[in-house]
PDB file of C-alpha atoms in Angstrom:
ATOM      1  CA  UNK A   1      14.420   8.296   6.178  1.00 77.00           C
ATOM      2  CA  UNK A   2      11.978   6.379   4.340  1.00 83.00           C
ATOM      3  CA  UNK A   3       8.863   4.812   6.125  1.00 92.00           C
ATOM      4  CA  UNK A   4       7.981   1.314   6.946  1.00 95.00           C
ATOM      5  CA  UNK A   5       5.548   0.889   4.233  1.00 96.00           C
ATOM      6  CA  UNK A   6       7.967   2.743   1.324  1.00 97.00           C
ATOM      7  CA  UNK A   7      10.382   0.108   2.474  1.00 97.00           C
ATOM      8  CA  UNK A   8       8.232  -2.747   2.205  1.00 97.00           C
ATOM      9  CA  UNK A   9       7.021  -1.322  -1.256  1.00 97.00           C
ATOM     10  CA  UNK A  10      10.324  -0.702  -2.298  1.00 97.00           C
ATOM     11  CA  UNK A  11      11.331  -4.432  -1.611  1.00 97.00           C
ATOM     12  CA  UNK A  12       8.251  -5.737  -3.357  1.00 97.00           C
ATOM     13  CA  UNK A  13       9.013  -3.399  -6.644  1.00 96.00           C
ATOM     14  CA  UNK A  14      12.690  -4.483  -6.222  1.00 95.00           C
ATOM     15  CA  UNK A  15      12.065  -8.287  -6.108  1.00 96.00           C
ATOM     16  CA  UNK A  16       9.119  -7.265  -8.945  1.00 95.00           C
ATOM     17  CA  UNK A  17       6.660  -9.149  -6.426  1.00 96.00           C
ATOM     18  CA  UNK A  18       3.249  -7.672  -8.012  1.00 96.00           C
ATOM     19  CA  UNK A  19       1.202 -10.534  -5.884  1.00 97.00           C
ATOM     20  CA  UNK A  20       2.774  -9.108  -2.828  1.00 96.00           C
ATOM     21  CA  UNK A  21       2.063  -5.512  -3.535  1.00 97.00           C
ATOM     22  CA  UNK A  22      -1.847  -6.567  -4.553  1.00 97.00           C
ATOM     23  CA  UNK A  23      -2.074  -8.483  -1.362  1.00 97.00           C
ATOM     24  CA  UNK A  24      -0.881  -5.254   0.759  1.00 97.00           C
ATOM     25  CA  UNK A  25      -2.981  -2.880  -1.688  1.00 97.00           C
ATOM     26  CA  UNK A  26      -6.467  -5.396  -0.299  1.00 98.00           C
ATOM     27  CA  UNK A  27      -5.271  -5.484   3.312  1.00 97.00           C
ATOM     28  CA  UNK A  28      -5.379  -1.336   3.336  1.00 97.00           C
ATOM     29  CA  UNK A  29      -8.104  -1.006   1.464  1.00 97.00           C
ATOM     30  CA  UNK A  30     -10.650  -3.816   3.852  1.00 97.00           C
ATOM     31  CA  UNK A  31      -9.006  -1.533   6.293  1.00 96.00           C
ATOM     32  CA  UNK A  32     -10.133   2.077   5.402  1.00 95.00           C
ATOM     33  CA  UNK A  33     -13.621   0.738   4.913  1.00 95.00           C
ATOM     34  CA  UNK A  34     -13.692  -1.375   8.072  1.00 95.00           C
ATOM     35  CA  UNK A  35     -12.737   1.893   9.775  1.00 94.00           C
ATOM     36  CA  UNK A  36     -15.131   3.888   7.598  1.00 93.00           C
ATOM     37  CA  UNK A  37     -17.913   1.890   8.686  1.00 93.00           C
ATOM     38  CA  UNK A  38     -17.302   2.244  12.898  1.00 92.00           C
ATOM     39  CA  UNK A  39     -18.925   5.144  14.670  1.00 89.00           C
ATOM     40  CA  UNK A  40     -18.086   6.718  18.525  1.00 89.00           C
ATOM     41  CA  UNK A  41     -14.548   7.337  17.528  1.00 90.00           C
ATOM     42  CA  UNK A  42     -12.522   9.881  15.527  1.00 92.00           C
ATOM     43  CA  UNK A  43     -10.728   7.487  13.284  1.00 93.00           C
ATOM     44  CA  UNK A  44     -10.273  10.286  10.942  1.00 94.00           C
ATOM     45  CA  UNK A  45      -6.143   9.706  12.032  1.00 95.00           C
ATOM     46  CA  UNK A  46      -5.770   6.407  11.164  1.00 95.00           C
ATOM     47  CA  UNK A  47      -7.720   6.483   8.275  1.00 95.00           C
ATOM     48  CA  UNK A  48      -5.874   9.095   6.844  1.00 96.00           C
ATOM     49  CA  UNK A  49      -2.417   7.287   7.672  1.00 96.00           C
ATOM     50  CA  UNK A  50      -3.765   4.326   5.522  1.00 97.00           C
ATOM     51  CA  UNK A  51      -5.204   6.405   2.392  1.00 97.00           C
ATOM     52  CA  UNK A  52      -1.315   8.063   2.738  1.00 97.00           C
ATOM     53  CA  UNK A  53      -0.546   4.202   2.682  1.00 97.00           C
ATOM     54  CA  UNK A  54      -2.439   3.502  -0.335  1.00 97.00           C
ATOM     55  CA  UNK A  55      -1.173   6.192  -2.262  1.00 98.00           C
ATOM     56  CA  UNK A  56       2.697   4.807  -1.675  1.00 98.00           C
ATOM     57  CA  UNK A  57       1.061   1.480  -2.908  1.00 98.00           C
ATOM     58  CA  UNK A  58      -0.057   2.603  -5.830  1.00 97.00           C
ATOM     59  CA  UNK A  59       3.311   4.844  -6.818  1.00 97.00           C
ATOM     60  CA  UNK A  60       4.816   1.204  -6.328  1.00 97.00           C
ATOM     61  CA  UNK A  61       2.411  -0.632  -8.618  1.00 97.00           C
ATOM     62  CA  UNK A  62       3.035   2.036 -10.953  1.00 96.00           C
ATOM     63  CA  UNK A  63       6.510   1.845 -11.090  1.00 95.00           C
ATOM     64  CA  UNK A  64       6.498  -1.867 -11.370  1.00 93.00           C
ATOM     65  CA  UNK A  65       3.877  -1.646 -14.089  1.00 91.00           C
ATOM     66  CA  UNK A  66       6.742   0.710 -15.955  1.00 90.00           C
ATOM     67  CA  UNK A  67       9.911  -1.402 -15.113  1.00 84.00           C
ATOM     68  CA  UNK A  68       7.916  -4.556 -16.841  1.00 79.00           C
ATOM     69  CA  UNK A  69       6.889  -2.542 -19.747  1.00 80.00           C
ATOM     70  CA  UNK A  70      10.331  -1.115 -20.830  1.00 69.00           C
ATOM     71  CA  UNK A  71      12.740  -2.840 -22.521  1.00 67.00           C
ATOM     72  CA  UNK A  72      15.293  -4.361 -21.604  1.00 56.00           C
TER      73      UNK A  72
END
């Protein structure tokens, strides 16, 4: 079963809503460094759930990027 965030990205490359998938790539992203920045706590868990995150962001972009460049 896919995950929260692959069905969100799904969605967004479904609908071909780049904006939206740019918007959730930024929240992640001020995320990870937010939680890169803190110190007196192990945040190495959540941190690497995001960068996992991330990565399923970018697959999306990428496949949107590919669905707008082929023809039709």
């Amino acid at each position: 079963m896919p995950s929260a965030i692959e069905q969100i990205v799904d969605s967004y490359v479904r609908l071909k809503n780049r904006r939206g998938l740019d918007e959730l790539m930024m929240h992640r992203q001020r995320l990870a460094v937010d939680l890169k920045s803190r110190s007196g706590y192990d945040f190495s868990l959540p941190i690497g759930q995001i960068d996992e995150e991330i990565a399923i962001i970018e697959v999306g972009l990428s496949r949107l990027k590919a669905e707008n460049s082929s023809p039709v």
